[in-house]
């Protein structure tokens, strides 16, 4: 039953601050610690925020706080797969899984678009794991031994395009998302793209042939067409209700945040998605409204941390977008849009959702939002808001959040894909921010330095290691150090370990 505008307005009036899970702060944050700083003195002594200033790296790769260190796990053009080819380039969304003998398995997207001739190190085409032999992208699976002294890597899926982010399922697989709308015959492709595919990290090929045990599940990758065809970014799964939530990174017009409701009787789990009909379930787009019952056309209109919107869901007419892209099938007064909808993470009984930035194409400019969707209340709450960064080449301010994870030590860890300097940074439960790492690998020139975005931020299953990627040229890093619990908000309920993840 939809949550009506009248019901939401009444609920807001009755429950007040109980609807808003964090306090309202009329401040935009760019500098570390900017949010909620005013109230800190009123509460007296507070635990220190973050881990201190970043120390430049003499190797010119990764600046970290004192006491932290990193290891390079894979590097495109240098490390190799078990089959002998180079590690593919352009690392993106990543998830971790418990592997055999105490190891950690990581599924790593490679965001490679267009034909294979465009790239020096595309994802190798492995028999039985290829969707479209013309496409460059896919996923690799990385196994890191218990003590980190041995690394193996193999192909998980190949022949997909622009594998950006995705999401970890409750049953222990990875959903990889194609951020493209190319059809067969476009951009060198021989099949339609813009789908979600499932990858099982535990199914390991031997040489160029998929391992016999369980190999049928992955052989001949099948797009999950029920989830729609559009510029997918990320996906999370509600383990209780079985709903999938997905983000779209697109413009003209701005993209949408989707919900897929499974058909009655569907039981999710390993291999179940392969057997879904292309039109199974219902794909829906959001219609948001404020506490006064007024329709909200774009999420950029929220100017305060703690803003809460009610959400109704509108069915998508043609999820496979045969003639018209999905986001263009709605009039602007029907759905709520956002520019650069990016990473997601399921934790605390809901979905954390990133909107990376907004400019002239949106009603209000900003340099990043993090929202929390509560499926029980059917509300979106603004958790983090970054004001426009006036000097992105200067270190110390954050902009362009992208991949995201919920930290086992409290709050969020966010990968930056903005302009200028690139960071991994943390955000507390109150929206305060602090630095964790800075990319120091200059892929530009001394006169015009350029730094690639961070991607695939995710903790190991035991919480001891933070993995992250530098997208170009494609480097996976393992970061360890004196992690500690971050200051906890007095509102709502705290963060625990995430039930499932994406990046």
Short mmCIF file of C-alpha atoms in Angstrom, two decimals:
data_model
loop_
_atom_site.label_atom_id
_atom_site.label_comp_id
_atom_site.label_asym_id
_atom_site.label_seq_id
_atom_site.Cartn_x
_atom_site.Cartn_y
_atom_site.Cartn_z
CA UNK A 1 0.00 0.00 0.00
CA UNK A 2 1.53 3.38 -0.99
CA UNK A 3 2.48 5.86 1.69
CA UNK A 4 0.33 8.84 0.71
CA UNK A 5 1.45 12.46 0.94
CA UNK A 6 -1.24 13.05 3.57
CA UNK A 7 -0.01 10.09 5.63
CA UNK A 8 3.59 11.26 5.43
CA UNK A 9 2.73 14.81 6.46
CA UNK A 10 0.71 13.49 9.41
CA UNK A 11 3.52 11.09 10.41
CA UNK A 12 6.05 13.93 10.32
CA UNK A 13 3.88 16.13 12.50
CA UNK A 14 3.31 13.40 15.09
CA UNK A 15 6.83 12.01 15.36
CA UNK A 16 8.94 15.09 14.74
CA UNK A 17 12.61 14.31 15.23
CA UNK A 18 11.81 10.61 15.28
CA UNK A 19 11.40 10.75 11.51
CA UNK A 20 14.72 12.51 10.94
CA UNK A 21 17.41 10.07 11.98
CA UNK A 22 20.04 12.79 12.34
CA UNK A 23 19.89 16.36 13.52
CA UNK A 24 19.22 19.14 11.06
CA UNK A 25 22.34 21.21 10.37
CA UNK A 26 22.07 24.28 8.15
CA UNK A 27 25.67 23.96 6.94
CA UNK A 28 27.25 22.53 3.82
CA UNK A 29 30.40 20.54 4.53
CA UNK A 30 33.48 20.43 2.35
CA UNK A 31 36.36 20.75 4.78
CA UNK A 32 37.05 17.85 7.17
CA UNK A 33 35.06 18.11 10.38
CA UNK A 34 32.93 20.98 9.11
CA UNK A 35 29.54 19.51 9.82
CA UNK A 36 28.08 19.82 13.30
CA UNK A 37 31.24 21.43 14.64
CA UNK A 38 29.23 24.18 16.26
CA UNK A 39 27.50 21.81 18.63
CA UNK A 40 30.68 20.07 19.70
CA UNK A 41 31.62 22.61 22.34
CA UNK A 42 28.18 22.42 23.91
CA UNK A 43 28.65 18.71 24.55
CA UNK A 44 32.05 19.17 26.18
CA UNK A 45 34.90 16.80 25.43
CA UNK A 46 34.43 14.55 22.41
CA UNK A 47 36.59 11.72 21.12
CA UNK A 48 39.01 12.83 18.42
CA UNK A 49 37.71 12.57 14.88
CA UNK A 50 39.51 10.42 12.33
CA UNK A 51 43.16 9.37 12.40
CA UNK A 52 45.09 12.59 12.03
CA UNK A 53 46.75 14.31 9.06
CA UNK A 54 47.88 12.40 5.99
CA UNK A 55 51.60 11.72 5.66
CA UNK A 56 53.06 12.05 2.12
CA UNK A 57 54.19 8.78 0.57
CA UNK A 58 57.88 8.71 -0.47
CA UNK A 59 56.87 6.23 -3.19
CA UNK A 60 54.39 8.72 -4.60
CA UNK A 61 51.36 6.44 -4.46
CA UNK A 62 49.22 6.72 -1.32
CA UNK A 63 49.31 9.17 1.58
CA UNK A 64 47.97 7.73 4.84
CA UNK A 65 47.75 8.78 8.51
CA UNK A 66 50.73 7.94 10.73
CA UNK A 67 50.68 4.28 11.78
CA UNK A 68 48.89 3.09 8.63
CA UNK A 69 50.45 1.20 5.74
CA UNK A 70 49.42 -0.26 2.38
CA UNK A 71 50.26 -3.13 0.06
CA UNK A 72 49.70 -3.30 -3.70
CA UNK A 73 47.55 -6.37 -4.40
CA UNK A 74 47.12 -6.06 -8.17
CA UNK A 75 48.38 -3.55 -10.72
CA UNK A 76 47.38 -3.55 -14.38
CA UNK A 77 50.33 -4.11 -16.69
CA UNK A 78 52.46 -5.56 -13.88
CA UNK A 79 50.62 -8.36 -12.05
CA UNK A 80 49.19 -11.30 -13.98
CA UNK A 81 46.24 -13.66 -13.88
CA UNK A 82 46.65 -17.38 -13.26
CA UNK A 83 46.29 -17.84 -17.03
CA UNK A 84 49.25 -15.56 -17.71
CA UNK A 85 47.53 -12.42 -19.08
CA UNK A 86 47.92 -9.03 -17.44
CA UNK A 87 45.58 -7.87 -14.72
CA UNK A 88 42.93 -5.86 -16.61
CA UNK A 89 42.87 -2.09 -16.17
CA UNK A 90 40.37 0.43 -14.82
CA UNK A 91 39.50 -1.16 -11.48
CA UNK A 92 36.08 -0.19 -10.12
CA UNK A 93 33.42 -1.66 -7.80
CA UNK A 94 34.63 -4.40 -5.47
CA UNK A 95 33.24 -6.75 -2.82
CA UNK A 96 34.90 -9.09 -0.34
CA UNK A 97 33.96 -12.66 0.61
CA UNK A 98 35.35 -15.28 2.96
CA UNK A 99 37.52 -17.63 0.94
CA UNK A 100 39.00 -21.06 1.58
CA UNK A 101 41.60 -21.59 4.33
CA UNK A 102 41.08 -18.15 5.84
CA UNK A 103 41.69 -16.28 2.59
CA UNK A 104 39.76 -13.28 1.32
CA UNK A 105 38.11 -13.30 -2.10
CA UNK A 106 37.51 -10.00 -3.88
CA UNK A 107 35.42 -9.54 -7.01
CA UNK A 108 36.81 -6.56 -8.92
CA UNK A 109 34.93 -4.77 -11.70
CA UNK A 110 36.87 -3.37 -14.67
CA UNK A 111 35.16 -0.32 -16.14
CA UNK A 112 36.17 -0.74 -19.77
CA UNK A 113 33.85 0.59 -22.47
CA UNK A 114 33.64 0.03 -26.20
CA UNK A 115 35.59 -2.42 -28.38
CA UNK A 116 38.51 -4.46 -27.10
CA UNK A 117 40.96 -2.74 -29.46
CA UNK A 118 40.53 0.43 -27.41
CA UNK A 119 42.36 -0.98 -24.39
CA UNK A 120 45.83 -2.39 -23.75
CA UNK A 121 44.56 -4.68 -21.00
CA UNK A 122 40.90 -5.71 -21.47
CA UNK A 123 39.39 -8.55 -19.48
CA UNK A 124 40.55 -11.80 -21.18
CA UNK A 125 37.91 -13.86 -22.96
CA UNK A 126 37.66 -17.17 -21.10
CA UNK A 127 35.58 -19.95 -22.58
CA UNK A 128 32.20 -20.26 -20.89
CA UNK A 129 32.47 -16.85 -19.19
CA UNK A 130 31.87 -14.53 -22.16
CA UNK A 131 28.66 -12.58 -22.84
CA UNK A 132 29.69 -10.44 -25.83
CA UNK A 133 33.12 -11.22 -27.38
CA UNK A 134 33.33 -7.64 -28.70
CA UNK A 135 33.14 -6.05 -25.24
CA UNK A 136 36.18 -5.12 -23.14
CA UNK A 137 34.94 -5.22 -19.57
CA UNK A 138 34.08 -7.77 -16.93
CA UNK A 139 35.24 -8.86 -13.50
CA UNK A 140 38.24 -10.60 -12.05
CA UNK A 141 38.32 -12.53 -8.78
CA UNK A 142 41.30 -11.95 -6.50
CA UNK A 143 42.26 -14.35 -3.72
CA UNK A 144 44.48 -12.99 -0.93
CA UNK A 145 45.86 -15.59 1.46
CA UNK A 146 45.22 -15.38 5.21
CA UNK A 147 48.53 -13.60 5.88
CA UNK A 148 48.53 -11.61 2.66
CA UNK A 149 51.67 -13.30 1.35
CA UNK A 150 50.08 -14.88 -1.71
CA UNK A 151 47.72 -13.43 -4.32
CA UNK A 152 45.92 -15.23 -7.16
CA UNK A 153 43.63 -13.67 -9.77
CA UNK A 154 41.31 -15.11 -12.41
CA UNK A 155 38.44 -14.03 -14.66
CA UNK A 156 34.94 -14.10 -13.17
CA UNK A 157 33.03 -12.80 -16.20
CA UNK A 158 34.10 -11.32 -19.56
CA UNK A 159 32.52 -9.65 -22.56
CA UNK A 160 30.50 -7.13 -20.58
CA UNK A 161 30.79 -3.36 -20.91
CA UNK A 162 31.60 -0.50 -18.57
CA UNK A 163 31.37 -2.56 -15.40
CA UNK A 164 31.14 0.28 -12.92
CA UNK A 165 29.79 -0.70 -9.50
CA UNK A 166 27.43 -3.42 -8.32
CA UNK A 167 26.52 -5.09 -5.07
CA UNK A 168 27.08 -8.12 -2.88
CA UNK A 169 24.07 -10.39 -2.41
CA UNK A 170 22.97 -11.94 0.92
CA UNK A 171 23.70 -15.39 -0.59
CA UNK A 172 27.36 -14.57 -1.29
CA UNK A 173 27.56 -13.57 -4.95
CA UNK A 174 28.37 -10.32 -6.74
CA UNK A 175 26.03 -8.40 -9.02
CA UNK A 176 28.07 -6.47 -11.57
CA UNK A 177 26.43 -3.48 -13.27
CA UNK A 178 26.96 -2.21 -16.81
CA UNK A 179 26.95 1.59 -16.92
CA UNK A 180 26.01 1.87 -20.58
CA UNK A 181 22.99 1.79 -22.86
CA UNK A 182 24.77 0.50 -25.99
CA UNK A 183 22.71 -1.81 -28.15
CA UNK A 184 23.97 -4.42 -30.60
CA UNK A 185 25.54 -2.60 -33.51
CA UNK A 186 26.45 0.46 -31.43
CA UNK A 187 30.00 1.27 -30.32
CA UNK A 188 31.26 -2.03 -31.73
CA UNK A 189 28.97 -4.23 -29.62
CA UNK A 190 27.37 -7.43 -30.93
CA UNK A 191 24.79 -7.73 -28.13
CA UNK A 192 22.63 -5.31 -26.15
CA UNK A 193 24.22 -3.92 -22.98
CA UNK A 194 23.07 -2.01 -19.92
CA UNK A 195 22.28 -5.01 -17.72
CA UNK A 196 23.17 -6.59 -14.38
CA UNK A 197 25.02 -9.94 -14.28
CA UNK A 198 25.68 -12.29 -11.37
CA UNK A 199 29.21 -13.51 -10.59
CA UNK A 200 30.00 -16.26 -8.09
CA UNK A 201 33.50 -15.72 -6.63
CA UNK A 202 33.69 -19.34 -5.49
CA UNK A 203 33.50 -20.75 -9.03
CA UNK A 204 37.10 -20.86 -10.15
CA UNK A 205 38.21 -21.61 -13.74
CA UNK A 206 41.14 -23.89 -14.37
CA UNK A 207 43.24 -22.50 -17.18
CA UNK A 208 40.75 -21.35 -19.79
CA UNK A 209 37.97 -23.81 -18.88
CA UNK A 210 35.47 -23.30 -16.10
CA UNK A 211 35.86 -25.75 -13.25
CA UNK A 212 33.36 -28.58 -13.53
CA UNK A 213 31.92 -28.26 -10.04
CA UNK A 214 29.14 -25.68 -10.22
CA UNK A 215 30.46 -24.27 -13.50
CA UNK A 216 27.04 -24.48 -15.19
CA UNK A 217 25.87 -21.57 -13.04
CA UNK A 218 28.33 -19.16 -14.62
CA UNK A 219 28.76 -20.75 -18.04
CA UNK A 220 27.21 -18.55 -20.66
CA UNK A 221 26.65 -15.38 -18.60
CA UNK A 222 23.01 -14.34 -18.67
CA UNK A 223 21.84 -10.74 -18.18
CA UNK A 224 19.22 -10.28 -15.48
CA UNK A 225 16.79 -8.44 -17.72
CA UNK A 226 14.12 -8.23 -15.02
CA UNK A 227 16.26 -5.52 -13.36
CA UNK A 228 16.04 -3.31 -16.44
CA UNK A 229 18.36 -2.02 -19.15
CA UNK A 230 19.87 1.40 -18.43
CA UNK A 231 23.14 2.96 -17.23
CA UNK A 232 23.38 0.88 -14.07
CA UNK A 233 25.66 2.00 -11.28
CA UNK A 234 25.06 -0.02 -8.11
CA UNK A 235 22.61 -2.44 -6.53
CA UNK A 236 21.72 -3.69 -3.04
CA UNK A 237 19.34 -6.40 -1.88
CA UNK A 238 16.96 -6.13 1.06
CA UNK A 239 17.54 -9.51 2.75
CA UNK A 240 14.21 -9.39 4.56
CA UNK A 241 11.82 -8.35 1.80
CA UNK A 242 13.76 -9.55 -1.22
CA UNK A 243 13.53 -6.15 -2.93
CA UNK A 244 16.45 -4.93 -5.06
CA UNK A 245 17.42 -1.24 -5.11
CA UNK A 246 19.45 0.13 -8.01
CA UNK A 247 21.01 3.45 -9.03
CA UNK A 248 21.33 4.95 -12.51
CA UNK A 249 24.25 7.22 -13.43
CA UNK A 250 22.82 9.25 -16.31
CA UNK A 251 21.66 12.67 -17.42
CA UNK A 252 19.46 14.33 -20.05
CA UNK A 253 17.34 13.92 -18.01
CA UNK A 254 18.90 13.08 -14.65
CA UNK A 255 18.89 9.45 -13.58
CA UNK A 256 16.67 7.54 -11.20
CA UNK A 257 16.83 5.34 -8.11
CA UNK A 258 14.91 2.10 -8.77
CA UNK A 259 13.22 -0.66 -6.80
CA UNK A 260 12.62 -4.14 -8.16
CA UNK A 261 9.89 -6.13 -6.42
CA UNK A 262 10.23 -9.89 -7.08
CA UNK A 263 7.31 -11.98 -8.30
CA UNK A 264 5.22 -13.82 -5.75
CA UNK A 265 6.83 -17.11 -4.77
CA UNK A 266 10.34 -16.15 -5.91
CA UNK A 267 13.03 -17.52 -3.59
CA UNK A 268 16.35 -15.68 -3.98
CA UNK A 269 19.64 -17.53 -3.76
CA UNK A 270 22.46 -18.95 -5.82
CA UNK A 271 21.46 -19.51 -9.46
CA UNK A 272 17.90 -18.33 -8.86
CA UNK A 273 18.36 -15.11 -10.84
CA UNK A 274 19.35 -17.05 -13.96
CA UNK A 275 15.88 -18.55 -14.13
CA UNK A 276 13.91 -15.29 -13.84
CA UNK A 277 11.73 -14.37 -16.79
CA UNK A 278 12.79 -11.16 -18.50
CA UNK A 279 9.59 -9.46 -17.30
CA UNK A 280 9.54 -11.03 -13.82
CA UNK A 281 8.51 -8.84 -10.92
CA UNK A 282 8.01 -5.10 -11.15
CA UNK A 283 10.64 -2.39 -11.73
CA UNK A 284 9.70 0.93 -10.18
CA UNK A 285 10.97 4.52 -9.94
CA UNK A 286 10.56 6.87 -6.95
CA UNK A 287 8.14 9.71 -6.42
CA UNK A 288 9.25 11.75 -3.39
CA UNK A 289 7.44 14.39 -1.40
CA UNK A 290 8.27 16.54 1.60
CA UNK A 291 6.57 16.73 4.98
CA UNK A 292 4.07 19.23 3.60
CA UNK A 293 2.99 16.80 0.89
CA UNK A 294 4.72 18.74 -1.88
CA UNK A 295 6.22 16.77 -4.76
CA UNK A 296 10.05 16.84 -4.93
CA UNK A 297 11.34 16.78 -8.49
CA UNK A 298 15.06 16.37 -7.72
CA UNK A 299 17.04 15.26 -4.67
CA UNK A 300 19.38 18.25 -5.03
CA UNK A 301 16.64 20.42 -3.50
CA UNK A 302 17.54 19.12 -0.03
CA UNK A 303 19.70 21.80 1.63
CA UNK A 304 19.96 20.43 5.16
CA UNK A 305 21.34 17.26 6.65
CA UNK A 306 18.37 15.54 8.25
CA UNK A 307 15.92 16.38 5.44
CA UNK A 308 13.37 13.57 5.13
CA UNK A 309 11.27 12.74 2.08
CA UNK A 310 8.46 10.22 1.80
CA UNK A 311 8.66 7.82 -1.15
CA UNK A 312 6.02 6.26 -3.39
CA UNK A 313 6.93 3.94 -6.24
CA UNK A 314 5.78 4.21 -9.87
CA UNK A 315 5.95 1.24 -12.27
CA UNK A 316 8.38 1.45 -15.21
CA UNK A 317 6.47 0.99 -18.51
CA UNK A 318 9.27 -0.64 -20.58
CA UNK A 319 12.16 -1.85 -18.48
CA UNK A 320 14.18 -3.13 -21.46
CA UNK A 321 14.07 0.33 -23.07
CA UNK A 322 13.51 -0.98 -26.58
CA UNK A 323 12.60 2.44 -28.00
CA UNK A 324 12.95 5.00 -25.19
CA UNK A 325 15.50 5.00 -22.31
CA UNK A 326 13.84 4.11 -19.02
CA UNK A 327 14.44 7.51 -17.38
CA UNK A 328 12.81 9.24 -20.39
CA UNK A 329 9.62 7.20 -20.08
CA UNK A 330 8.42 9.48 -17.26
CA UNK A 331 7.34 13.10 -17.24
CA UNK A 332 9.27 15.29 -14.79
CA UNK A 333 6.22 15.67 -12.54
CA UNK A 334 5.97 11.88 -12.12
CA UNK A 335 9.35 10.91 -10.66
CA UNK A 336 12.16 12.25 -8.48
CA UNK A 337 15.52 12.44 -10.23
CA UNK A 338 19.13 13.07 -9.21
CA UNK A 339 22.39 13.75 -11.05
CA UNK A 340 25.15 11.15 -10.77
CA UNK A 341 23.47 8.51 -8.61
CA UNK A 342 26.40 6.32 -7.67
CA UNK A 343 27.41 3.82 -4.98
CA UNK A 344 25.08 2.04 -2.57
CA UNK A 345 25.44 -0.08 0.57
CA UNK A 346 22.91 -2.06 2.57
CA UNK A 347 23.21 -1.72 6.36
CA UNK A 348 21.15 -0.60 9.36
CA UNK A 349 18.02 -2.05 7.74
CA UNK A 350 18.18 0.16 4.66
CA UNK A 351 20.14 1.43 1.69
CA UNK A 352 22.78 4.16 1.73
CA UNK A 353 22.73 5.95 -1.62
CA UNK A 354 25.22 8.43 -3.11
CA UNK A 355 24.41 11.34 -5.41
CA UNK A 356 27.85 12.48 -6.52
CA UNK A 357 27.24 16.11 -7.51
CA UNK A 358 24.76 18.52 -9.08
CA UNK A 359 25.36 21.50 -11.34
CA UNK A 360 23.35 23.46 -13.92
CA UNK A 361 21.31 20.40 -14.93
CA UNK A 362 19.83 20.30 -11.41
CA UNK A 363 17.78 22.76 -9.34
CA UNK A 364 20.49 23.22 -6.68
CA UNK A 365 24.27 22.77 -7.00
CA UNK A 366 26.23 20.62 -4.54
CA UNK A 367 29.31 18.42 -4.50
CA UNK A 368 27.83 15.30 -3.00
CA UNK A 369 25.00 13.79 -0.99
CA UNK A 370 24.57 10.53 0.90
CA UNK A 371 20.98 9.44 1.50
CA UNK A 372 19.51 6.61 3.58
CA UNK A 373 16.41 4.82 2.34
CA UNK A 374 14.35 3.19 5.11
CA UNK A 375 12.07 0.57 3.49
CA UNK A 376 9.94 0.18 6.60
CA UNK A 377 9.12 3.90 6.81
CA UNK A 378 9.44 4.40 3.05
CA UNK A 379 11.56 7.50 3.63
CA UNK A 380 14.79 8.99 2.31
CA UNK A 381 16.92 10.86 4.86
CA UNK A 382 19.86 13.07 3.90
CA UNK A 383 22.91 11.97 5.91
CA UNK A 384 25.84 13.82 4.32
CA UNK A 385 25.86 17.00 2.23
CA UNK A 386 29.00 18.47 0.61
CA UNK A 387 28.93 22.05 -0.59
CA UNK A 388 30.47 23.07 -3.90
CA UNK A 389 34.25 22.79 -3.61
CA UNK A 390 35.59 26.15 -4.74
CA UNK A 391 39.20 24.96 -5.05
CA UNK A 392 39.35 21.21 -5.83
CA UNK A 393 43.09 21.35 -6.58
CA UNK A 394 43.78 22.34 -2.98
CA UNK A 395 44.05 19.51 -0.48
CA UNK A 396 41.74 19.49 2.52
CA UNK A 397 38.25 19.60 1.00
CA UNK A 398 36.16 16.72 -0.31
CA UNK A 399 33.87 16.54 -3.31
CA UNK A 400 32.32 13.99 -5.66
CA UNK A 401 31.57 10.98 -3.41
CA UNK A 402 31.18 7.77 -5.41
CA UNK A 403 31.73 4.26 -4.05
CA UNK A 404 30.72 3.83 -0.42
CA UNK A 405 30.88 1.34 2.43
CA UNK A 406 29.64 1.26 6.00
CA UNK A 407 32.59 0.90 8.35
CA UNK A 408 32.67 -1.71 11.12
CA UNK A 409 34.17 1.12 13.20
CA UNK A 410 31.19 3.43 12.76
CA UNK A 411 30.03 5.78 10.03
CA UNK A 412 30.81 5.63 6.33
CA UNK A 413 33.94 5.30 4.22
CA UNK A 414 33.63 7.09 0.88
CA UNK A 415 35.73 6.98 -2.29
CA UNK A 416 36.15 10.36 -3.95
CA UNK A 417 35.62 10.88 -7.70
CA UNK A 418 35.72 14.63 -7.88
CA UNK A 419 37.92 17.28 -9.43
CA UNK A 420 41.55 17.77 -8.48
CA UNK A 421 42.89 15.94 -5.42
CA UNK A 422 41.32 12.52 -4.75
CA UNK A 423 40.71 11.02 -1.29
CA UNK A 424 39.25 8.20 0.68
CA UNK A 425 37.39 9.91 3.50
CA UNK A 426 35.21 8.99 6.43
CA UNK A 427 31.88 10.47 7.49
CA UNK A 428 30.57 10.01 11.01
CA UNK A 429 27.00 9.31 12.01
CA UNK A 430 26.55 13.09 12.36
CA UNK A 431 27.95 13.86 8.90
CA UNK A 432 31.39 15.08 10.03
CA UNK A 433 34.17 14.16 7.59
CA UNK A 434 37.84 13.23 7.95
CA UNK A 435 40.61 12.03 5.59
CA UNK A 436 41.79 8.43 5.35
CA UNK A 437 43.96 8.41 2.21
CA UNK A 438 45.07 10.63 -0.68
CA UNK A 439 46.02 9.46 -4.17
CA UNK A 440 49.53 10.74 -4.92
CA UNK A 441 50.00 8.98 -8.28
CA UNK A 442 50.14 11.82 -10.81
CA UNK A 443 48.98 10.54 -14.21
CA UNK A 444 49.14 14.04 -15.71
CA UNK A 445 52.16 16.30 -15.97
CA UNK A 446 54.15 18.38 -13.50
CA UNK A 447 52.52 21.50 -14.94
CA UNK A 448 49.03 19.99 -15.04
CA UNK A 449 48.81 17.19 -12.47
CA UNK A 450 45.93 14.73 -12.66
CA UNK A 451 44.86 12.11 -10.15
CA UNK A 452 42.52 9.20 -10.83
CA UNK A 453 39.48 8.51 -8.73
CA UNK A 454 39.33 6.00 -5.90
CA UNK A 455 36.93 3.07 -6.36
CA UNK A 456 35.87 -0.21 -4.76
CA UNK A 457 36.26 0.77 -1.12
CA UNK A 458 35.41 -2.24 1.07
CA UNK A 459 36.60 -3.87 4.30
CA UNK A 460 37.79 -7.46 4.56
CA UNK A 461 35.31 -9.86 6.19
CA UNK A 462 37.21 -9.62 9.50
CA UNK A 463 37.30 -5.79 9.38
CA UNK A 464 41.10 -5.58 9.66
CA UNK A 465 41.90 -4.48 6.12
CA UNK A 466 40.39 -1.73 3.98
CA UNK A 467 40.64 -2.50 0.28
CA UNK A 468 40.41 0.28 -2.31
CA UNK A 469 41.37 0.84 -5.93
CA UNK A 470 42.98 3.64 -7.89
CA UNK A 471 41.01 3.31 -11.10
CA UNK A 472 43.71 4.39 -13.57
CA UNK A 473 45.91 2.59 -14.37
CA UNK A 474 44.17 -0.01 -12.20
CA UNK A 475 45.69 -0.65 -8.77
CA UNK A 476 44.14 -2.60 -5.90
CA UNK A 477 45.43 -1.61 -2.46
CA UNK A 478 45.15 -3.19 0.99
CA UNK A 479 45.27 -0.65 3.85
CA UNK A 480 45.90 -1.64 7.45
CA UNK A 481 46.46 0.33 10.63
CA UNK A 482 45.10 1.25 14.05
CA UNK A 483 41.41 1.34 13.15
CA UNK A 484 39.19 2.52 16.01
CA UNK A 485 35.59 3.32 16.69
CA UNK A 486 34.61 6.79 15.47
CA UNK A 487 32.49 9.21 17.54
CA UNK A 488 28.90 8.01 17.72
CA UNK A 489 25.84 10.18 17.19
CA UNK A 490 23.28 10.56 19.97
CA UNK A 491 20.39 10.13 17.50
CA UNK A 492 18.95 6.92 16.06
CA UNK A 493 20.75 3.63 16.15
CA UNK A 494 24.40 2.89 15.49
CA UNK A 495 26.21 1.23 12.67
CA UNK A 496 27.10 -2.43 12.91
CA UNK A 497 28.88 -4.54 10.37
CA UNK A 498 27.15 -4.36 7.04
CA UNK A 499 24.97 -7.30 6.17
CA UNK A 500 25.98 -7.01 2.52
CA UNK A 501 27.93 -4.61 0.43
CA UNK A 502 28.58 -2.88 -2.81
CA UNK A 503 30.80 -0.21 -4.09
#
